[in-house]
PDB file of N, CA and C in Angstrom:
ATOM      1  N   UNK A   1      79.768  92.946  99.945  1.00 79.00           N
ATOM      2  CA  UNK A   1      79.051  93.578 101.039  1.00 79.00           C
ATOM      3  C   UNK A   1      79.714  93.276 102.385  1.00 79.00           C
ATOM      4  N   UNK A   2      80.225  92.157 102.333  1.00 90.00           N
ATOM      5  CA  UNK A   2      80.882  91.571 104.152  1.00 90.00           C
ATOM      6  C   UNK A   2      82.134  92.792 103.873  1.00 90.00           C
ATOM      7  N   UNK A   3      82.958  92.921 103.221  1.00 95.00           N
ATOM      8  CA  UNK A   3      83.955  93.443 103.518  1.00 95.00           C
ATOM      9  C   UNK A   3      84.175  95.252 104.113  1.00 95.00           C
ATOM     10  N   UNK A   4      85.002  95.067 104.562  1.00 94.00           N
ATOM     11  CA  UNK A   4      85.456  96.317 105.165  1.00 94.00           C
ATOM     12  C   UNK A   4      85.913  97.498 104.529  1.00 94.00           C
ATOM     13  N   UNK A   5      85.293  97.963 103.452  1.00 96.00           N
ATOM     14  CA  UNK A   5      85.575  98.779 102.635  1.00 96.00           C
ATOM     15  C   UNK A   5      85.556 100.452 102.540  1.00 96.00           C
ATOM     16  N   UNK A   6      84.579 100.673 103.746  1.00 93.00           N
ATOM     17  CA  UNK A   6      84.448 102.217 103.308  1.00 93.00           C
ATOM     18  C   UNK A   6      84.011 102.161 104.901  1.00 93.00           C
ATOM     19  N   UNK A   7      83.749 103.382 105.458  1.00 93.00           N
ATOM     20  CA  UNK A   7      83.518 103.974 106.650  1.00 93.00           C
ATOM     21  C   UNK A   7      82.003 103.244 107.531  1.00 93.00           C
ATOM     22  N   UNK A   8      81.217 103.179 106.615  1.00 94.00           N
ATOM     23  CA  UNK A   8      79.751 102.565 106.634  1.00 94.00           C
ATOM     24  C   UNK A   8      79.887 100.813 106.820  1.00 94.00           C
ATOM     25  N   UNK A   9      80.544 100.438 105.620  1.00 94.00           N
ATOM     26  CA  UNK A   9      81.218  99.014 106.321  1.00 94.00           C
ATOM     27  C   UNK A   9      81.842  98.572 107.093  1.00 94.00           C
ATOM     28  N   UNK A  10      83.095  99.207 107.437  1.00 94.00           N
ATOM     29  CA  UNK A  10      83.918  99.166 108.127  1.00 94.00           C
ATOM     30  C   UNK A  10      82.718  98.937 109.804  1.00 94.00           C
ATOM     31  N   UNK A  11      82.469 100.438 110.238  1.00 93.00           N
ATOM     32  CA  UNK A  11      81.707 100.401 111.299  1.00 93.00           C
ATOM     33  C   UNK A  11      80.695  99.148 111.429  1.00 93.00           C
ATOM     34  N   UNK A  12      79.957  98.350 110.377  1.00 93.00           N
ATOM     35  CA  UNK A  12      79.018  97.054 110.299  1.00 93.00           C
ATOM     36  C   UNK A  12      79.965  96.068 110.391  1.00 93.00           C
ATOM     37  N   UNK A  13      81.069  96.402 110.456  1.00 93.00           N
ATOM     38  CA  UNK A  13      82.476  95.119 110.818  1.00 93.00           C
ATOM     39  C   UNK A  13      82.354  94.681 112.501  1.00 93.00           C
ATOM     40  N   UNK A  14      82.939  96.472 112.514  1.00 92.00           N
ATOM     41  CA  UNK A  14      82.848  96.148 114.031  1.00 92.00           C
ATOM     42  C   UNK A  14      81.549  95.819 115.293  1.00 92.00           C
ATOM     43  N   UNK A  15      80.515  95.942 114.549  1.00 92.00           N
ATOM     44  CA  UNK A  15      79.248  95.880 115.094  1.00 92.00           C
ATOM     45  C   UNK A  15      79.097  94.335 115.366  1.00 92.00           C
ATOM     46  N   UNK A  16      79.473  93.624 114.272  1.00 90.00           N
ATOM     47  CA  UNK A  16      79.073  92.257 114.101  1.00 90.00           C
ATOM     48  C   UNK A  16      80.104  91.729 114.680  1.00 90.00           C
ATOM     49  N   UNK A  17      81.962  92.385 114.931  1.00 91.00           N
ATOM     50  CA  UNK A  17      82.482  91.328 115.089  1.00 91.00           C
ATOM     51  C   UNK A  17      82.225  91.447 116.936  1.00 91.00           C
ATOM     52  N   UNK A  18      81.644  92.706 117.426  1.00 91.00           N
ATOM     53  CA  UNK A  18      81.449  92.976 119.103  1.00 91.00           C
ATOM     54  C   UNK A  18      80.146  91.819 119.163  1.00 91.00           C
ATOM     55  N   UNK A  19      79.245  91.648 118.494  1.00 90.00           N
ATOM     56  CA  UNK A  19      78.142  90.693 118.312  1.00 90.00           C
ATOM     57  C   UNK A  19      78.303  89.140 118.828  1.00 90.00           C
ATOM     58  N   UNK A  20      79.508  89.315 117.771  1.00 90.00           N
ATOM     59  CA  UNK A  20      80.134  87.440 118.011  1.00 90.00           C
ATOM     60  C   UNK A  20      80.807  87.797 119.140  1.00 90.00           C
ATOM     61  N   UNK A  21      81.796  88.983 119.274  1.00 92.00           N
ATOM     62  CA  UNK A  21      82.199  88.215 121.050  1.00 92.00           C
ATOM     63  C   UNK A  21      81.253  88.956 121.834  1.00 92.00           C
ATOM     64  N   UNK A  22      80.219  89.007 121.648  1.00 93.00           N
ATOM     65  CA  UNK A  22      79.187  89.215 122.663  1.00 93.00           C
ATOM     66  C   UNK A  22      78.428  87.595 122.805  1.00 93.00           C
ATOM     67  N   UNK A  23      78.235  86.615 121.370  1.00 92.00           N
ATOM     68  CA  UNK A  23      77.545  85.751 121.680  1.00 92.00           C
ATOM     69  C   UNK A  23      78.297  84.683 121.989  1.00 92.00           C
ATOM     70  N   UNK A  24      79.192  84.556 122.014  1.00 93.00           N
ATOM     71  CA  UNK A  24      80.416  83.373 123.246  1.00 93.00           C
ATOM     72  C   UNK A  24      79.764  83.187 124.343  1.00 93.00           C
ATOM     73  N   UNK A  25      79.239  84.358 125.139  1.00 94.00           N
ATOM     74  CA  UNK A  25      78.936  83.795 126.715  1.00 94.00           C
ATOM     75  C   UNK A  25      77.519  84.431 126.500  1.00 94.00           C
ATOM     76  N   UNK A  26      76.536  84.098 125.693  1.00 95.00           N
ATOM     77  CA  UNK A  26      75.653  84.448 125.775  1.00 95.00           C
ATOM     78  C   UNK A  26      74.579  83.444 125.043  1.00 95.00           C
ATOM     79  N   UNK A  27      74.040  82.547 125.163  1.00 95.00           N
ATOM     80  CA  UNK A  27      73.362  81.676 124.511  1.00 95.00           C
ATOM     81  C   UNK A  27      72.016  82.044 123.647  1.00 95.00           C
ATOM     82  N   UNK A  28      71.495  83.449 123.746  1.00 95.00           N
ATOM     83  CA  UNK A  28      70.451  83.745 122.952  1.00 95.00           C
ATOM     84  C   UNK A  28      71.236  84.588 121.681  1.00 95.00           C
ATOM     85  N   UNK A  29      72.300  84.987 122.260  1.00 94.00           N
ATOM     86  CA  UNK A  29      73.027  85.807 121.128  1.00 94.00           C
ATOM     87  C   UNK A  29      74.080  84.740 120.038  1.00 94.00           C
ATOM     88  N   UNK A  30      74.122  83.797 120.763  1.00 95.00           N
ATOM     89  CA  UNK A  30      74.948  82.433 120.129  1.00 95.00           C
ATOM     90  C   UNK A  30      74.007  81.627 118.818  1.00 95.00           C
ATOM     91  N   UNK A  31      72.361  81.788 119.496  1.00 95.00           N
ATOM     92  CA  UNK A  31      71.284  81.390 118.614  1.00 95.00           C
ATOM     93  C   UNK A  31      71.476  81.770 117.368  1.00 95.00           C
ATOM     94  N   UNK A  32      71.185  83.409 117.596  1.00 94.00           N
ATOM     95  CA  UNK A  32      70.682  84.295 117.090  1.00 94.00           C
ATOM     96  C   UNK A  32      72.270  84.121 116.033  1.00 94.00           C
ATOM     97  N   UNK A  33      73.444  84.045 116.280  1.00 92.00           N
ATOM     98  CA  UNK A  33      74.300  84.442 115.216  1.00 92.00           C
ATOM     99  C   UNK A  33      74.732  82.831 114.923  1.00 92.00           C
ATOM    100  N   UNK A  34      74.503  81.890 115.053  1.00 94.00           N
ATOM    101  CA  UNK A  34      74.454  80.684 114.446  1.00 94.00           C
ATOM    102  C   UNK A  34      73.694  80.971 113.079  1.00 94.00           C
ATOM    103  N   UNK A  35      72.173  81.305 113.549  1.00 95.00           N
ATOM    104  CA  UNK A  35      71.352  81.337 112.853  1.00 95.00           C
ATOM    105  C   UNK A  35      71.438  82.126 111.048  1.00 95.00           C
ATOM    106  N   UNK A  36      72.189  83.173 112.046  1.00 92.00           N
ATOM    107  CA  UNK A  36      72.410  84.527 110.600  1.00 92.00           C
ATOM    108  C   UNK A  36      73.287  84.047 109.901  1.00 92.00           C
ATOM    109  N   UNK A  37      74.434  82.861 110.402  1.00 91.00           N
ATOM    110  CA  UNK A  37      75.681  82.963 109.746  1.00 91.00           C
ATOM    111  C   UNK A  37      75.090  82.343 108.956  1.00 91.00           C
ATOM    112  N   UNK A  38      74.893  80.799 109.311  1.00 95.00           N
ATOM    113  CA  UNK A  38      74.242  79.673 108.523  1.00 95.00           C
ATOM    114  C   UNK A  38      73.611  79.990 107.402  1.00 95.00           C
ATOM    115  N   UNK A  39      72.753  80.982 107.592  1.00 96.00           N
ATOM    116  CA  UNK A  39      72.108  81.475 106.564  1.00 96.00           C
ATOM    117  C   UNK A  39      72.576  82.104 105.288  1.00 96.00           C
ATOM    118  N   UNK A  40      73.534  82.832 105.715  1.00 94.00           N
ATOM    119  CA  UNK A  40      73.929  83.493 105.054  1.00 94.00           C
ATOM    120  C   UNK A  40      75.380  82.551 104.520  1.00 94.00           C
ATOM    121  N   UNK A  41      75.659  81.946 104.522  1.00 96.00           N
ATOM    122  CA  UNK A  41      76.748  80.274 104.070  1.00 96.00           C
ATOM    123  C   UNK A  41      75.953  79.512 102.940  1.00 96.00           C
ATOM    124  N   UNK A  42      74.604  79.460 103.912  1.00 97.00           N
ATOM    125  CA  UNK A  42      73.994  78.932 102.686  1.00 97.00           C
ATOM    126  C   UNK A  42      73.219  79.486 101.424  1.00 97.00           C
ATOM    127  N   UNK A  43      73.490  80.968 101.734  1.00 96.00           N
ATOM    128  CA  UNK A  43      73.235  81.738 100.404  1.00 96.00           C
ATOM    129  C   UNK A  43      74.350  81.791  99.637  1.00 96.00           C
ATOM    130  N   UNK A  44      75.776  81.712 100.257  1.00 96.00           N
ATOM    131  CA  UNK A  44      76.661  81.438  99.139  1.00 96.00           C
ATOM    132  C   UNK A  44      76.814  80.393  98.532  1.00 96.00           C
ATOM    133  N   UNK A  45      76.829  78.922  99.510  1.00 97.00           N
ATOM    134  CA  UNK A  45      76.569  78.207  98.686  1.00 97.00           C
ATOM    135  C   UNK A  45      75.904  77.749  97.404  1.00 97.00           C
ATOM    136  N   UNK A  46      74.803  78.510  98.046  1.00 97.00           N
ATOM    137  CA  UNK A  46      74.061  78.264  96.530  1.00 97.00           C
ATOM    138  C   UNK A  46      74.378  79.074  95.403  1.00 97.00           C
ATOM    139  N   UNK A  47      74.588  80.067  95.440  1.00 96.00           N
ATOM    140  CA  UNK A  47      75.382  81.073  94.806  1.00 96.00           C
ATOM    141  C   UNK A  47      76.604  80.377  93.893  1.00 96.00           C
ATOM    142  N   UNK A  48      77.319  80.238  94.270  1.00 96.00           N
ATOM    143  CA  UNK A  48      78.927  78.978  94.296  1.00 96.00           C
ATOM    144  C   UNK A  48      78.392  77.588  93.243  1.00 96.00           C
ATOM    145  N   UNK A  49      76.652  77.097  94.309  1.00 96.00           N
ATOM    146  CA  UNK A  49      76.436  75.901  92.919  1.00 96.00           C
ATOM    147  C   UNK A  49      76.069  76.560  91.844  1.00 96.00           C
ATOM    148  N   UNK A  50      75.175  77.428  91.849  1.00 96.00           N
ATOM    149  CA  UNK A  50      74.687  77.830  90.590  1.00 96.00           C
ATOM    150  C   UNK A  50      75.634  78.316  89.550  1.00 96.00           C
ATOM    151  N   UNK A  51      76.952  78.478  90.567  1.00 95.00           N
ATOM    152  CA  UNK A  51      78.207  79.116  89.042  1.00 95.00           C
ATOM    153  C   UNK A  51      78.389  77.652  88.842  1.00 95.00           C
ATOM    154  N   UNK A  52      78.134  76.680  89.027  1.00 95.00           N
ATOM    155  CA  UNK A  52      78.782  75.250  88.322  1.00 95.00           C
ATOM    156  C   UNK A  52      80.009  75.125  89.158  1.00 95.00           C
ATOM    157  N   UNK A  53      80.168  75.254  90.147  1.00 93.00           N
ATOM    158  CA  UNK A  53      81.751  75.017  91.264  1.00 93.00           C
ATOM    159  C   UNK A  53      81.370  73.543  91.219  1.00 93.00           C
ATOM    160  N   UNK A  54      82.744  72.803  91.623  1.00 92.00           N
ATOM    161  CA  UNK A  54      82.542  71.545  92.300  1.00 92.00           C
ATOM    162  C   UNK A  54      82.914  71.900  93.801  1.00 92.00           C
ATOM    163  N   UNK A  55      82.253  71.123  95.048  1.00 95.00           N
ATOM    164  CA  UNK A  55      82.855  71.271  96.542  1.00 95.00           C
ATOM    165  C   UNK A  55      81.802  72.872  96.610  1.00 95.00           C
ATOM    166  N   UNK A  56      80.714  72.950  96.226  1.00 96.00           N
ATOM    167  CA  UNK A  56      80.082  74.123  96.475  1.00 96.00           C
ATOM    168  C   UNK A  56      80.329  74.727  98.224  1.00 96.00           C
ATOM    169  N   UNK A  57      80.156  73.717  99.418  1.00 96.00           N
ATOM    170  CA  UNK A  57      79.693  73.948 100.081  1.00 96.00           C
ATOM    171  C   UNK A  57      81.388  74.287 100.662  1.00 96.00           C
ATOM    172  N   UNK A  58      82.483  73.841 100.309  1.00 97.00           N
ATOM    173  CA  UNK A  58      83.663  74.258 100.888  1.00 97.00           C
ATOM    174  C   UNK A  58      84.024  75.153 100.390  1.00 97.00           C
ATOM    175  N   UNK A  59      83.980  75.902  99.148  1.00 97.00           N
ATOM    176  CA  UNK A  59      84.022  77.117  98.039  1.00 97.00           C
ATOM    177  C   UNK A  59      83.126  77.783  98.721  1.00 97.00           C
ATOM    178  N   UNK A  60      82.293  78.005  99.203  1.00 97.00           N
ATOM    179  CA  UNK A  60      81.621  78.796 100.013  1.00 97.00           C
ATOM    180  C   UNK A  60      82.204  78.866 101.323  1.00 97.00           C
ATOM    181  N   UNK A  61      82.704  78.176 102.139  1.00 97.00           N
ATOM    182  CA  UNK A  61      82.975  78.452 103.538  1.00 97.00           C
ATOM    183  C   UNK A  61      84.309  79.058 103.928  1.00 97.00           C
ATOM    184  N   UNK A  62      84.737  78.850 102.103  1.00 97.00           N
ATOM    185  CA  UNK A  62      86.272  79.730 102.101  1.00 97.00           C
ATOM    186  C   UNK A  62      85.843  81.276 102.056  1.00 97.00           C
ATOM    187  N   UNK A  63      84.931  81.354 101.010  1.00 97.00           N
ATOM    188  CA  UNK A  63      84.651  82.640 101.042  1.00 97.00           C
ATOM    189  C   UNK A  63      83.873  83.474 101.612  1.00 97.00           C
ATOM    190  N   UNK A  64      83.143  83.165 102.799  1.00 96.00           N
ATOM    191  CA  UNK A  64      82.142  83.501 103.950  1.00 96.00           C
ATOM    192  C   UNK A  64      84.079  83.500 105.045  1.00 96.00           C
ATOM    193  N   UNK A  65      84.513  82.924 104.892  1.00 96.00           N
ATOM    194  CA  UNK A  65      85.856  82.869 106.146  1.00 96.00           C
ATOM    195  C   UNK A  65      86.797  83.977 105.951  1.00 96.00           C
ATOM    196  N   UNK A  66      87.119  83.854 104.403  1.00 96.00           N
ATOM    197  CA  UNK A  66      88.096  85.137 104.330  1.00 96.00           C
ATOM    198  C   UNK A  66      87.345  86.929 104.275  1.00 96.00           C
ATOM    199  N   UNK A  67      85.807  86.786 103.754  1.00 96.00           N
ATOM    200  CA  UNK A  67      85.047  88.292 103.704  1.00 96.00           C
ATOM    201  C   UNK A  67      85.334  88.708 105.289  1.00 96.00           C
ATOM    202  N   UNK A  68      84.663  87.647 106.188  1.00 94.00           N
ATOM    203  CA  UNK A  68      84.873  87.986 107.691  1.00 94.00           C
ATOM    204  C   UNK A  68      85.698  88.458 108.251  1.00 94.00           C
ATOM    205  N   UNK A  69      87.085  87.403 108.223  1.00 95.00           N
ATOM    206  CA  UNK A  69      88.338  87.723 108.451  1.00 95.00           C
ATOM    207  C   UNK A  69      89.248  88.652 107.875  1.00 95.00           C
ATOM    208  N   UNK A  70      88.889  88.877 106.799  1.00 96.00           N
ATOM    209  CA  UNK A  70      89.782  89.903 106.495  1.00 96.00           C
ATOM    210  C   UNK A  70      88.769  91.800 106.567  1.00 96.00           C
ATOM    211  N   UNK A  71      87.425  91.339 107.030  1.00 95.00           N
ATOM    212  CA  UNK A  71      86.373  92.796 107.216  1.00 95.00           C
ATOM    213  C   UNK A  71      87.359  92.824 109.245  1.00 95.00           C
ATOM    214  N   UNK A  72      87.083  92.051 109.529  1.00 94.00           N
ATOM    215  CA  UNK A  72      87.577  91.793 110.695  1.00 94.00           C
ATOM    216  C   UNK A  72      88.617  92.679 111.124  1.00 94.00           C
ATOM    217  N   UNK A  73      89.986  92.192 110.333  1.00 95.00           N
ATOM    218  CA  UNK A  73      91.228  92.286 110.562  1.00 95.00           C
ATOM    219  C   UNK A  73      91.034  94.044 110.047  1.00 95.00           C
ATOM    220  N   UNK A  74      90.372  94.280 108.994  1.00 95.00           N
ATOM    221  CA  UNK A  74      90.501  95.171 108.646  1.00 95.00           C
ATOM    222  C   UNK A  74      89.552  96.741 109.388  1.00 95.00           C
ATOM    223  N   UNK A  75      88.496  96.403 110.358  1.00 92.00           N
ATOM    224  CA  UNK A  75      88.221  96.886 110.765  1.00 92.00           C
ATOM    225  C   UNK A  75      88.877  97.536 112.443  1.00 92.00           C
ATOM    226  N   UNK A  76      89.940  96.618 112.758  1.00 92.00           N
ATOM    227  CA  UNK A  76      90.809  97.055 113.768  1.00 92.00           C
ATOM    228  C   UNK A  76      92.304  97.650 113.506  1.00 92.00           C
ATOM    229  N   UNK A  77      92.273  97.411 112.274  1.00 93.00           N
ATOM    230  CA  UNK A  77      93.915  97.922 111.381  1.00 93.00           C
ATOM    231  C   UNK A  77      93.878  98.618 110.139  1.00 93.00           C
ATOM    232  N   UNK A  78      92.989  99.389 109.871  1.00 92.00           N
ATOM    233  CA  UNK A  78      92.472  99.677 108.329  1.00 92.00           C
ATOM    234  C   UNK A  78      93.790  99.935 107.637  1.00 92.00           C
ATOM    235  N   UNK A  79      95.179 100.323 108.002  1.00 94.00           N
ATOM    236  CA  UNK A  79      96.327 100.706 107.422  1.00 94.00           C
ATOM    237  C   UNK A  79      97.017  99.255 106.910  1.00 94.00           C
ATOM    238  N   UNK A  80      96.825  98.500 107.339  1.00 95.00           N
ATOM    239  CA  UNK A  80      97.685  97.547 107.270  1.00 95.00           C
ATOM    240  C   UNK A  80      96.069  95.920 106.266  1.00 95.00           C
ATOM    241  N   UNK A  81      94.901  96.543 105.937  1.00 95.00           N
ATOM    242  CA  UNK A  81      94.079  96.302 105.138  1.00 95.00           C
ATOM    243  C   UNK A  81      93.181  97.144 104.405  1.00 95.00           C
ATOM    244  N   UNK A  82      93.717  97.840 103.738  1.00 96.00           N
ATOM    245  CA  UNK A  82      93.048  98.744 102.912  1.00 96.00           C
ATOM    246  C   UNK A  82      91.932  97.949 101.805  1.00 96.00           C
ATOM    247  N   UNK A  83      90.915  99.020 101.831  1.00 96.00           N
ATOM    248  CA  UNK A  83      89.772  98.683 100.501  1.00 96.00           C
ATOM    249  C   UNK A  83      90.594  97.886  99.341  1.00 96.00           C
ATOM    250  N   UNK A  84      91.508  98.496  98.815  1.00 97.00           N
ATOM    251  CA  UNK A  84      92.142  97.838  97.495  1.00 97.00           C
ATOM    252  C   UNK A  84      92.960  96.127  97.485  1.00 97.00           C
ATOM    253  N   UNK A  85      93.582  95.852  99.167  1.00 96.00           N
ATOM    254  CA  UNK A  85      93.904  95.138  99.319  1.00 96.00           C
ATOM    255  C   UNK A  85      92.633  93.614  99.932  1.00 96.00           C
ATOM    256  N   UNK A  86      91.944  94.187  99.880  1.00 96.00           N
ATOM    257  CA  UNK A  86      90.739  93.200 100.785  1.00 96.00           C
ATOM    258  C   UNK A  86      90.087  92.852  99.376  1.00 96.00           C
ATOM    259  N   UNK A  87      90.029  93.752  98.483  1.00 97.00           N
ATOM    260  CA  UNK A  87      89.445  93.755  96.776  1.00 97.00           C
ATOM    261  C   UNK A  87      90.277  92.741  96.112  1.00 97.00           C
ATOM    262  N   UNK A  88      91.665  92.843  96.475  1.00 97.00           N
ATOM    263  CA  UNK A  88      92.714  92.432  95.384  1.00 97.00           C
ATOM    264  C   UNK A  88      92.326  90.785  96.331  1.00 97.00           C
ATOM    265  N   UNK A  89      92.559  90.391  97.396  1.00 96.00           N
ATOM    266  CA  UNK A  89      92.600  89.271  97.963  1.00 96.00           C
ATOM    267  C   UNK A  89      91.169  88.437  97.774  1.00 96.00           C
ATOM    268  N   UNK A  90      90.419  88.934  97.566  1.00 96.00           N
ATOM    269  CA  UNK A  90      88.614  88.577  97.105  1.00 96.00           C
ATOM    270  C   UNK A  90      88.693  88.464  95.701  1.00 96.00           C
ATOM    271  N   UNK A  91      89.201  89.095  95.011  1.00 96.00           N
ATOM    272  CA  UNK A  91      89.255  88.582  93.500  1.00 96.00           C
ATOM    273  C   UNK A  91      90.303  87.395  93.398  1.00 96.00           C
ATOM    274  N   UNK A  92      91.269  87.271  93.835  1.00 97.00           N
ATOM    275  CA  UNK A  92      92.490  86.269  93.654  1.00 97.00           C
ATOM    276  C   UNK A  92      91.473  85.356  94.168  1.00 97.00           C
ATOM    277  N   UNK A  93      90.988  84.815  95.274  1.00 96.00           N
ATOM    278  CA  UNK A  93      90.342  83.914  95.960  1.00 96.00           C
ATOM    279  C   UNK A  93      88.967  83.870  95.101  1.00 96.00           C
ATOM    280  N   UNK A  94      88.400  84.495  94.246  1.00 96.00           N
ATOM    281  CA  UNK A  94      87.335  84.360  93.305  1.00 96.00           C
ATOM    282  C   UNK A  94      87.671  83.259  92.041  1.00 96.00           C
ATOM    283  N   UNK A  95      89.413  83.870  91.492  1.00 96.00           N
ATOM    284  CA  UNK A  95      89.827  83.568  90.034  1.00 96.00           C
ATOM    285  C   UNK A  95      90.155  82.088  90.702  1.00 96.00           C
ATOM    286  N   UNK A  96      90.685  81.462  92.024  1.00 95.00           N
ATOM    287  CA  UNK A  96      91.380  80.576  92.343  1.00 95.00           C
ATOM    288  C   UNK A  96      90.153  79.523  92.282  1.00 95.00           C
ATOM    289  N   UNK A  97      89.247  79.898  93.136  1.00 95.00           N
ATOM    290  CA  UNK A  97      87.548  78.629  92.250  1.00 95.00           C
ATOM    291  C   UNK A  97      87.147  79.141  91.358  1.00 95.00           C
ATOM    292  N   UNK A  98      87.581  80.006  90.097  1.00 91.00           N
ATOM    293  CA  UNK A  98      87.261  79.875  89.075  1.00 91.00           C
ATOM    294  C   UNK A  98      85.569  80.526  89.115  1.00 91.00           C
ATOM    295  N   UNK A  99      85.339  81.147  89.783  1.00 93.00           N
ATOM    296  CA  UNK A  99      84.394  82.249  90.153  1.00 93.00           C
ATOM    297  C   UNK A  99      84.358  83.531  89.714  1.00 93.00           C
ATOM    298  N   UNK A 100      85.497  84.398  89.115  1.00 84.00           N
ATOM    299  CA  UNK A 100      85.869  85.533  88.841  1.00 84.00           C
ATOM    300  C   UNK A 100      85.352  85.660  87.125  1.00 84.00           C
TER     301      UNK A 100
END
């Protein structure tokens, strides 16, 4: 769902990533996306323990870092991160904790 995949995502890329540099100099918007991230970190985490990972909580912050970063990257360059390549890099990073 984080990733930058289709026209509908893509655009929820850029929404969220104008969000975060909206909440840098903005302390209710800094709350407010502390709040969502956290949350949503700690739904993978748990996610991550329940597959039996060891380091749940760093196996999660890899993969909450690269969905972002690469919805991110891919929402300002879609040529140079295509759907298939953001897929192929999320599964490699799945099979690598043994998640896939």
């Amino acid at each position: 769902q984080g990733l930058a995949l289709d026209a509908e995502t893509t655009a929820e890329s850029v929404v969220w990533t104008g969000f975060l540099a909206a909440a840098v100099a903005d302390d209710d918007l800094e709350r407010l996306h502390r709040a969502n991230n956290r949350a949503w970190r700690e739904r993978i985490t748990r996610l991550v323990s329940a597959a039996g990972v060891d380091r749940a909580e760093t196996v999660a912050l890899a993969l909450v870092s690269l969905v972002e970063g690469a919805a991110a990257l891919a929402s300002a360059d879609p040529d140079a991160y295509p759907a298939p390549v953001q897929e192929a890099v999320l599964d490699a990073t799945l099979a690598a904790f043994s998640l896939a």
